[in-house]
PDB file of C-alpha atoms and ligand atoms in Angstrom:
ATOM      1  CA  UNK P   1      23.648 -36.264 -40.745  1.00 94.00           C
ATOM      2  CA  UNK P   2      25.222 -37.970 -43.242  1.00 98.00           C
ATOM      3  CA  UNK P   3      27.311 -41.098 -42.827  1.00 98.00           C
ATOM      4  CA  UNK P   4      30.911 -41.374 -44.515  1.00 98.00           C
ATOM      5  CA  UNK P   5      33.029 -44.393 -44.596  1.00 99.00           C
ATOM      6  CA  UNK P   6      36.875 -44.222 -45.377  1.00 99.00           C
ATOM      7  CA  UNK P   7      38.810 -46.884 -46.631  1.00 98.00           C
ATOM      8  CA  UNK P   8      42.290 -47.198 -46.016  1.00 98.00           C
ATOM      9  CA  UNK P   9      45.953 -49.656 -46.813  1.00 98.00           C
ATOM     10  CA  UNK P  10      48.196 -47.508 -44.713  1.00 97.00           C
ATOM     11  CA  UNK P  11      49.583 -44.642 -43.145  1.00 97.00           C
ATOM     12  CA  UNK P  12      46.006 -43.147 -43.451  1.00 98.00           C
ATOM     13  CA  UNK P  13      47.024 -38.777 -43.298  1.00 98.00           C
ATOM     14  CA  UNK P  14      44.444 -38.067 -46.399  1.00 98.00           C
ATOM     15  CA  UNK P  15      42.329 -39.905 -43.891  1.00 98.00           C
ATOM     16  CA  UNK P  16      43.509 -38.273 -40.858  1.00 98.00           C
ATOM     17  CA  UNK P  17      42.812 -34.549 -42.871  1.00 98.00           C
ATOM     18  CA  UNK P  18      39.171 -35.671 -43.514  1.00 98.00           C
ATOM     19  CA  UNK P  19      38.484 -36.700 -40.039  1.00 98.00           C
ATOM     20  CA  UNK P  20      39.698 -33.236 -38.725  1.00 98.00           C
ATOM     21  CA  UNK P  21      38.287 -31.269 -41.473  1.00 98.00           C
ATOM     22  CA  UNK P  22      34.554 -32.748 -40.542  1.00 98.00           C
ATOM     23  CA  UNK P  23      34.726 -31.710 -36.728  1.00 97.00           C
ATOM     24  CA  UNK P  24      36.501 -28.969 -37.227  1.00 98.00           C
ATOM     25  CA  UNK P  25      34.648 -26.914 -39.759  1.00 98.00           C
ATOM     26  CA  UNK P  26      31.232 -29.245 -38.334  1.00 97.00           C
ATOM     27  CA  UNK P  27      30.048 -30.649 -42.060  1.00 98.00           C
ATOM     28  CA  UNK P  28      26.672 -32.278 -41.364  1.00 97.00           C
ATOM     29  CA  UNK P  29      28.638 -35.813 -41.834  1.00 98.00           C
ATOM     30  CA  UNK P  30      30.265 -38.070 -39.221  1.00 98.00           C
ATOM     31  CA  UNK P  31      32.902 -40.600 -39.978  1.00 98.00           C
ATOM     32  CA  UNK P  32      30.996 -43.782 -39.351  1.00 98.00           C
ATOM     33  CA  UNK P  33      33.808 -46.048 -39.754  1.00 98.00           C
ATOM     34  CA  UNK P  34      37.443 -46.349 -41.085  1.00 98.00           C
ATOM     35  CA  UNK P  35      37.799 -49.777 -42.401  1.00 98.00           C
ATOM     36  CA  UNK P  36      41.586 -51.590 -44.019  1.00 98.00           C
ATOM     37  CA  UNK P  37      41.921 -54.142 -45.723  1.00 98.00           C
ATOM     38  CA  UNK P  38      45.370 -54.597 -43.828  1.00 98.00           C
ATOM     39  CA  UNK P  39      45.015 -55.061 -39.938  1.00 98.00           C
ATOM     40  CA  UNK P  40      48.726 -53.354 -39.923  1.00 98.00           C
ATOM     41  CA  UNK P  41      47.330 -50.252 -40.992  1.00 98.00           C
ATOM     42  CA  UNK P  42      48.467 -47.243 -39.048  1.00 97.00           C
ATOM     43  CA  UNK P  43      45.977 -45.064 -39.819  1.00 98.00           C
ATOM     44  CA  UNK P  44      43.821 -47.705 -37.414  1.00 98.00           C
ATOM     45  CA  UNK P  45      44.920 -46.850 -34.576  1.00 98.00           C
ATOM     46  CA  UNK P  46      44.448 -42.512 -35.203  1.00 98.00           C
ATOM     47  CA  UNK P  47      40.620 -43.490 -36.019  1.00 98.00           C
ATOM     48  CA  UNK P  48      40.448 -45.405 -33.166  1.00 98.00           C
ATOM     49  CA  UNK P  49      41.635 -43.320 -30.902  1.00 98.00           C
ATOM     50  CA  UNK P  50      39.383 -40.473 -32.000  1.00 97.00           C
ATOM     51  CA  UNK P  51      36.213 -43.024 -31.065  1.00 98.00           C
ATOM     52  CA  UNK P  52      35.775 -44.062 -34.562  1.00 98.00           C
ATOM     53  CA  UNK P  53      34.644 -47.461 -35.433  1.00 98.00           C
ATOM     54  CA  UNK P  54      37.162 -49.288 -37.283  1.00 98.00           C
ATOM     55  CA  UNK P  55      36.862 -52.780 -39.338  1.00 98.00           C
ATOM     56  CA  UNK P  56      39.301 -54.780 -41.447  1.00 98.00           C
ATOM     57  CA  UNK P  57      38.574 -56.933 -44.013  1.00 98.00           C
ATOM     58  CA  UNK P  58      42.199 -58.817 -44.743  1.00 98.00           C
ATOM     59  CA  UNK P  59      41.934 -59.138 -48.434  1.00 97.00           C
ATOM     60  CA  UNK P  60      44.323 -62.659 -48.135  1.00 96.00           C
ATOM     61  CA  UNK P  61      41.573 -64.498 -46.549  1.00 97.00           C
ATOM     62  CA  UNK P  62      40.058 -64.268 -49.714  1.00 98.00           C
ATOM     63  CA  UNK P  63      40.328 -66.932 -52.639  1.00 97.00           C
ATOM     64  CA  UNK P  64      38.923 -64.020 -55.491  1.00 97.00           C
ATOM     65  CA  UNK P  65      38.564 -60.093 -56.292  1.00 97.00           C
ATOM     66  CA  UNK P  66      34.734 -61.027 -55.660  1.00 98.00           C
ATOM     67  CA  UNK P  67      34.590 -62.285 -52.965  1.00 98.00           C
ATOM     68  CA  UNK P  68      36.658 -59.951 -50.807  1.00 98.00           C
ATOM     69  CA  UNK P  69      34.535 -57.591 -52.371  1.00 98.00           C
ATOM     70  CA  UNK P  70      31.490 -58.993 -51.759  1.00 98.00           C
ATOM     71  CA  UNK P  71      32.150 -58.799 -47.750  1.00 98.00           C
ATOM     72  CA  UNK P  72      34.287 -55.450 -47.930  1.00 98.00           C
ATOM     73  CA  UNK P  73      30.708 -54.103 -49.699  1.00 98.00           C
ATOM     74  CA  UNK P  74      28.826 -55.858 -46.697  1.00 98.00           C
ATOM     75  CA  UNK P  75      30.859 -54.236 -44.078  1.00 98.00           C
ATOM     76  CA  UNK P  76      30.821 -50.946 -45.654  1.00 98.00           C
ATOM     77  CA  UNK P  77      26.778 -51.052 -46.202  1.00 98.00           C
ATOM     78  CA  UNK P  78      26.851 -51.942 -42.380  1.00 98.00           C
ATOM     79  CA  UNK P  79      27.702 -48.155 -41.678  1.00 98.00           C
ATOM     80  CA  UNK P  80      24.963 -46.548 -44.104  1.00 98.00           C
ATOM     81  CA  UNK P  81      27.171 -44.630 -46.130  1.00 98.00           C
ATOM     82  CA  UNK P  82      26.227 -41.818 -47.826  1.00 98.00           C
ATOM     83  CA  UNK P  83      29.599 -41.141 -48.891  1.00 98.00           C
ATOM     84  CA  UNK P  84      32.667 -43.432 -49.430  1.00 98.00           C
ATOM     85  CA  UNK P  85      36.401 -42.633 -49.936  1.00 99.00           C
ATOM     86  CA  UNK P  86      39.004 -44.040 -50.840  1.00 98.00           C
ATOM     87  CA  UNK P  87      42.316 -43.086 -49.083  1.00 98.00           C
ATOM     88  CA  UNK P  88      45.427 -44.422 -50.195  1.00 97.00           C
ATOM     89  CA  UNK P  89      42.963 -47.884 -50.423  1.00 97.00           C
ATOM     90  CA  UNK P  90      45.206 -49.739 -52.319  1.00 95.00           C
ATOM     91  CA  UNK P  91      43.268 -52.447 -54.168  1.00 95.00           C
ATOM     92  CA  UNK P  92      42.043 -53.086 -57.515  1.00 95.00           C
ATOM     93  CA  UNK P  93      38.378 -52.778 -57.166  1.00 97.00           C
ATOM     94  CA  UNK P  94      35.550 -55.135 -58.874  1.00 97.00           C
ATOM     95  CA  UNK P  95      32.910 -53.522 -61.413  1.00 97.00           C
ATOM     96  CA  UNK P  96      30.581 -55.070 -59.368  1.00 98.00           C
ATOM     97  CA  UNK P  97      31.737 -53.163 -56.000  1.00 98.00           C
ATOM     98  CA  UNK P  98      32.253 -49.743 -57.890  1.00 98.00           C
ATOM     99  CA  UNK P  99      28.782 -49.947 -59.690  1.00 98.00           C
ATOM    100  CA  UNK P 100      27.291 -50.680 -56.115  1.00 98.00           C
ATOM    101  CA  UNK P 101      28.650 -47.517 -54.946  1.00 98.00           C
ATOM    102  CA  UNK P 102      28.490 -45.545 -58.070  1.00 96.00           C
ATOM    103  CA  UNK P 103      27.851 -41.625 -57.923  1.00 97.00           C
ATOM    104  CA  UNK P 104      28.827 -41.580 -53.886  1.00 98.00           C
ATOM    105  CA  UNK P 105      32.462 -42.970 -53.853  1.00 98.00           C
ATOM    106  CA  UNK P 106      35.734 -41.189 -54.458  1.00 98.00           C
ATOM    107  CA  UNK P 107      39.369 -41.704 -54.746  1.00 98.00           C
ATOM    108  CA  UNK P 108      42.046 -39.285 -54.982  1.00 98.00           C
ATOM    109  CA  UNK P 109      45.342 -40.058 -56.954  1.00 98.00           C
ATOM    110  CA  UNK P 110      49.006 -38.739 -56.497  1.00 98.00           C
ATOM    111  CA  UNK P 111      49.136 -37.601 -60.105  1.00 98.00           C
ATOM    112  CA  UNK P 112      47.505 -35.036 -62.487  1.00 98.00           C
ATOM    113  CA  UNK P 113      44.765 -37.666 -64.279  1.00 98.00           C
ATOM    114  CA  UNK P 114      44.915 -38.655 -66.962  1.00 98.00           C
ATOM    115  CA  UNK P 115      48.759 -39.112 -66.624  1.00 98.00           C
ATOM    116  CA  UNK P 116      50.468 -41.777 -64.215  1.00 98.00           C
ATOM    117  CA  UNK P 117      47.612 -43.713 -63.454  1.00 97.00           C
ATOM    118  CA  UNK P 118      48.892 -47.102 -61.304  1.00 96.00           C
ATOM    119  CA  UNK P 119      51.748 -46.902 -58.953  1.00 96.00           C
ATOM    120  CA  UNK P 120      54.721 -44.725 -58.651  1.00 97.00           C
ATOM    121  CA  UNK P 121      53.687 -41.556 -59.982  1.00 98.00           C
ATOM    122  CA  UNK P 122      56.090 -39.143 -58.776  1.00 98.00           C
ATOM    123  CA  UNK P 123      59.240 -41.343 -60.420  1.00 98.00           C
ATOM    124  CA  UNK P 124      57.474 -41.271 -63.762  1.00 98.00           C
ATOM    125  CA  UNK P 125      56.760 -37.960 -63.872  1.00 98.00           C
ATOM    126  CA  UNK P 126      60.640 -36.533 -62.908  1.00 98.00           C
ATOM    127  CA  UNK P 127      61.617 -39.032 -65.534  1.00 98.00           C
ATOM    128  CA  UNK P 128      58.892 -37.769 -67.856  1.00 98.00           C
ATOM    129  CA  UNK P 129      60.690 -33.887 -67.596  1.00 98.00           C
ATOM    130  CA  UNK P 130      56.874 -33.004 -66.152  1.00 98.00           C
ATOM    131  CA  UNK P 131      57.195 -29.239 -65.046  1.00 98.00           C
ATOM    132  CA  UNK P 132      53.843 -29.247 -63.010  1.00 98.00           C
ATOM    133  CA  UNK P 133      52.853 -32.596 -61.147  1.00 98.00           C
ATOM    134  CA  UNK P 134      49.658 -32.724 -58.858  1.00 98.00           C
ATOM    135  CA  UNK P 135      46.932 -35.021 -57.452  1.00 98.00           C
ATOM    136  CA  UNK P 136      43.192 -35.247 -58.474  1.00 98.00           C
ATOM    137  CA  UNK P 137      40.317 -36.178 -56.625  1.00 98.00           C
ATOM    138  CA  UNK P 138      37.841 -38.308 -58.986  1.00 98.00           C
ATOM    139  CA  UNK P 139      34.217 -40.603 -58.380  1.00 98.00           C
ATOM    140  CA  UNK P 140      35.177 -43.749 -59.360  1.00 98.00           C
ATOM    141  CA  UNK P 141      34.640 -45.598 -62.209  1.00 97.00           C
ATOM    142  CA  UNK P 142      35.441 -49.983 -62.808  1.00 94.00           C
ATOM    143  CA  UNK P 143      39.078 -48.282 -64.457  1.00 94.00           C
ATOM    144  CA  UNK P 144      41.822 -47.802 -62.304  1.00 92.00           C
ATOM    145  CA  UNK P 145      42.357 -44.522 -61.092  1.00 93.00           C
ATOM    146  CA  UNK P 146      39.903 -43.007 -63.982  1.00 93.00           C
ATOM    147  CA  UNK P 147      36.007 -41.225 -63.658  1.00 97.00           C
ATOM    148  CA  UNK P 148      34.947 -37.834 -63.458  1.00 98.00           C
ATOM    149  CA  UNK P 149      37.240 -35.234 -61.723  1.00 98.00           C
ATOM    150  CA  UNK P 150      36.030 -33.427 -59.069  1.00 98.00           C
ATOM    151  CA  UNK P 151      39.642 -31.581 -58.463  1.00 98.00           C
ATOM    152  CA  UNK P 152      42.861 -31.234 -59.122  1.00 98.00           C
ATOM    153  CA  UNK P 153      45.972 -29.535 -57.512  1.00 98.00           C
ATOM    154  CA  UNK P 154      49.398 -28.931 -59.031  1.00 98.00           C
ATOM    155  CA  UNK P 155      52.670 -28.402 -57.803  1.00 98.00           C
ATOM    156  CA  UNK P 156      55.741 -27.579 -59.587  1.00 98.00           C
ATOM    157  CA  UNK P 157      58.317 -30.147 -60.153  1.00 98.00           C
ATOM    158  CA  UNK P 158      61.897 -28.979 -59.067  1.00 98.00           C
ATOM    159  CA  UNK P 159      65.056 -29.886 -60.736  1.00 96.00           C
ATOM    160  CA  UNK P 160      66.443 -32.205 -57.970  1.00 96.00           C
ATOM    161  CA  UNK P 161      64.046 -33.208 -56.836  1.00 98.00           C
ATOM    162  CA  UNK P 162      63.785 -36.803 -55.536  1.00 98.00           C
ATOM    163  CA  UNK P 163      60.407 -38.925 -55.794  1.00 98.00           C
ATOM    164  CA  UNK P 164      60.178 -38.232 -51.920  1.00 98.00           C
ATOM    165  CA  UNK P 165      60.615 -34.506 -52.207  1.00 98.00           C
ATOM    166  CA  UNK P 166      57.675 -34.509 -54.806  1.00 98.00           C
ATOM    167  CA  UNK P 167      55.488 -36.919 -53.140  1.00 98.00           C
ATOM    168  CA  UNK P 168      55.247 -34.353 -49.895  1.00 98.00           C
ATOM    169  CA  UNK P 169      54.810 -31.434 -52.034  1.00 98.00           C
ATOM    170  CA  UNK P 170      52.231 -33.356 -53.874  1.00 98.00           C
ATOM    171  CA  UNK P 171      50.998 -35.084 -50.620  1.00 98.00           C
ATOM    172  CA  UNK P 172      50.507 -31.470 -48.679  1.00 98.00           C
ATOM    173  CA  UNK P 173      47.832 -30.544 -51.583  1.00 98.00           C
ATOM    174  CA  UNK P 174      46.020 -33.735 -50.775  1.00 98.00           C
ATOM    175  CA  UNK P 175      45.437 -32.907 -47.531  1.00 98.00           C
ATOM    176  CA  UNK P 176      43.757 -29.464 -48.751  1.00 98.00           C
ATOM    177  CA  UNK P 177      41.586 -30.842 -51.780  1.00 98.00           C
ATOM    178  CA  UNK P 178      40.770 -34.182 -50.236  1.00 99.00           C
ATOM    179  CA  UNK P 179      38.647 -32.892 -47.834  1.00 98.00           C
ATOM    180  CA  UNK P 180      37.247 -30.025 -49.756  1.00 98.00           C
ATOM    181  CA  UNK P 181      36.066 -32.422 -52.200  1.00 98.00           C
ATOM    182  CA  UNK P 182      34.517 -34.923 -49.881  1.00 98.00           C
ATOM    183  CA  UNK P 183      32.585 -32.254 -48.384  1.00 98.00           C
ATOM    184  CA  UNK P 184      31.245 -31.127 -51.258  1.00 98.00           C
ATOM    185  CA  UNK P 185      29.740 -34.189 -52.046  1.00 98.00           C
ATOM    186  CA  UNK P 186      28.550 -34.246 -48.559  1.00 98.00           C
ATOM    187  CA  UNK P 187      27.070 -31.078 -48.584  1.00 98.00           C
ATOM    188  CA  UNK P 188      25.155 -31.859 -52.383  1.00 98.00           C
ATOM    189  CA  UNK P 189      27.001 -29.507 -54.571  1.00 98.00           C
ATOM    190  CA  UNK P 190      28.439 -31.879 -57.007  1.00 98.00           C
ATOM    191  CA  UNK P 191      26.671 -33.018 -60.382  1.00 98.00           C
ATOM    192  CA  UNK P 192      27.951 -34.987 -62.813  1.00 97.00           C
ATOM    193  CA  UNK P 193      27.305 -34.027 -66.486  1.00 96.00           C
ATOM    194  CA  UNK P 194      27.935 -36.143 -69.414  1.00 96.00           C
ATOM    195  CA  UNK P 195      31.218 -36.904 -67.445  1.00 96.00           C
ATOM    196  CA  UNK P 196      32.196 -33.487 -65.909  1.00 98.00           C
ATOM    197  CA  UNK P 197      31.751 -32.755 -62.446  1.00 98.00           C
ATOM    198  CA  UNK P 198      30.437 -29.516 -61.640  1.00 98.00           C
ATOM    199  CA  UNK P 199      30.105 -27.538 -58.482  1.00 98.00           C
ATOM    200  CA  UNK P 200      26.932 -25.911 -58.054  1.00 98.00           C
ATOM    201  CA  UNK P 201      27.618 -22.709 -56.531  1.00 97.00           C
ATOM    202  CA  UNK P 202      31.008 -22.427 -59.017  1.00 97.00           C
ATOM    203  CA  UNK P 203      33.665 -22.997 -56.219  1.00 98.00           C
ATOM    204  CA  UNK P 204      37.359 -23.255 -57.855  1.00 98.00           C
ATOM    205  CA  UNK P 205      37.865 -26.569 -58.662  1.00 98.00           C
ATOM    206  CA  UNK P 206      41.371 -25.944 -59.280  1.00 98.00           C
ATOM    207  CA  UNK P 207      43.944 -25.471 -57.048  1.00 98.00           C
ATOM    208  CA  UNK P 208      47.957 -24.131 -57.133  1.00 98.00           C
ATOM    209  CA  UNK P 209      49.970 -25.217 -54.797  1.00 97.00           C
ATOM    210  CA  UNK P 210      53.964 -24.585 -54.667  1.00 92.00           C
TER     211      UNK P 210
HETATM  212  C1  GAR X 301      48.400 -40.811 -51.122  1.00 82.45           C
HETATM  213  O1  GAR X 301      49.458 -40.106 -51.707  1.00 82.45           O
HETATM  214  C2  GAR X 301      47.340 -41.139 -52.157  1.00 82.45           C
HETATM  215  O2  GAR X 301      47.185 -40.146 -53.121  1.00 82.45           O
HETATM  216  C3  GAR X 301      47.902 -42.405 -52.764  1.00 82.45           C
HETATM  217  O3  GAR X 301      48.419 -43.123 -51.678  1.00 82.45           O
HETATM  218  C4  GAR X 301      48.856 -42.202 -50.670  1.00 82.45           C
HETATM  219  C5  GAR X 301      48.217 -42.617 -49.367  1.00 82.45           C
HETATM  220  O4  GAR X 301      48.717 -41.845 -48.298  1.00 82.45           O
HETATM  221  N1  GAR X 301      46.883 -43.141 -53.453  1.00 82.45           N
HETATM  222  C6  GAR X 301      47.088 -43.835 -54.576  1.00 82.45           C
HETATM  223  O5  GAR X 301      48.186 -43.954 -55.088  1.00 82.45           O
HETATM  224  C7  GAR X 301      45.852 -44.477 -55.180  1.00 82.45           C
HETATM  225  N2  GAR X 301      46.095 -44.893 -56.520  1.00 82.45           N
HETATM  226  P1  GAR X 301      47.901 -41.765 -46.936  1.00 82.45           P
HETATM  227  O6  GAR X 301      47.633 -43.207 -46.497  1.00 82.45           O
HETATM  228  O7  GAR X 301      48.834 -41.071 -46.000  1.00 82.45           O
HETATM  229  O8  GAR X 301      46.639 -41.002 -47.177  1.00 82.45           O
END
């Protein structure tokens, strides 16, 4: 059994998809903690109430980048993770912290990367004229929403749309590659090659989503 732990700023649904997708479809994981660095977090309360441990490490008790860090990686290696993701965790991360977790940890992104890395995606890419928009699910590397890419979904952009209209279109694909991805790398069918994630047994690692 293999131990994943989520981290979390917020609302917490790409979270709330993984936990569901693991009982549902019984991966040989457990969710072994969902841990914030915001003790407002809502997503808190839907891990707690599904008996999941929960933890928050307030990153404003903190005088430096290392040293919240330093105990968020102490809490986390608490749990024995075999696998940790990143859900809408909305911090900067050390080199330090990612190295420690290297080759196990992964984030997904509102965007397809390598466009719109850093915040509001979907408002640069309707100003942009983008046609397709998306989300990718990558391990991460010390740069910000950068590393190998284990999957990406696109959506079309609409003319209209609003940055909320495209963030739930976007935000619905999520939910279907977030998990898919995490249980690949639960499950041991992800190598990385020279920077290029491959799935053993050839699954799509693309997907279309309208
Ligand atoms: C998601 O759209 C996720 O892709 C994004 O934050 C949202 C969190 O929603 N993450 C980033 O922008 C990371 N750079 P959620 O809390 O409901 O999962």
């Amino acid at each position: 059994m293999k131990n994943i732990v989520i981290l979390i700023s917020g609302r917490g649904s790409n979270m709330e998809a993984i936990v569901n997708a693991c009982q549902r479809e019984g991966w040989p994981a457990r969710i072994a903690a969902v841990i914030s660095n915001k003790a407002s977090a809502s997503g808190l309360q839907f891990a707690a109430s599904h008996g999941i441990a929960t933890a928050v490490v307030d990153h404003k008790a903190f005088d430096s980048r290392e040293a919240f860090d330093a105990e968020l990686a102490r809490v986390i290696d608490g749990y024995a993770p075999d696998v940790v993701v990143l859900a809408g965790f909305m911090r900067i991360l050390t080199e330090g912290f990612v190295r420690h977790f290297e080759g196990k940890m992964l984030n997904i992104h509102p965007s397809l990367l390598p466009s719109f890395p850093g915040l509001h995606t979907h408002q640069r890419a309707i100003e942009a004229g983008c046609k397709l928009a998306g989300a990718t699910v990558h391990f991460v590397t010390p740069e910000l929403d950068h590393g190998p890419i284990v999957t990406q979904a696109a959506v079309p952009v609409l003319s209209g749309d609003t940055e909320a209209d495209l963030a739930a279109r976007v935000l619905k694909q999520e939910h279907v590659i977030y998990p898919q991805a995490v249980r690949w790398l639960v499950e041991g069918h992800l190598s990385i090659e020279q920077g290029i994630v491959r799935h053993a047994q050839g699954a799509s690692q693309v997907r279309w989503g309208d």
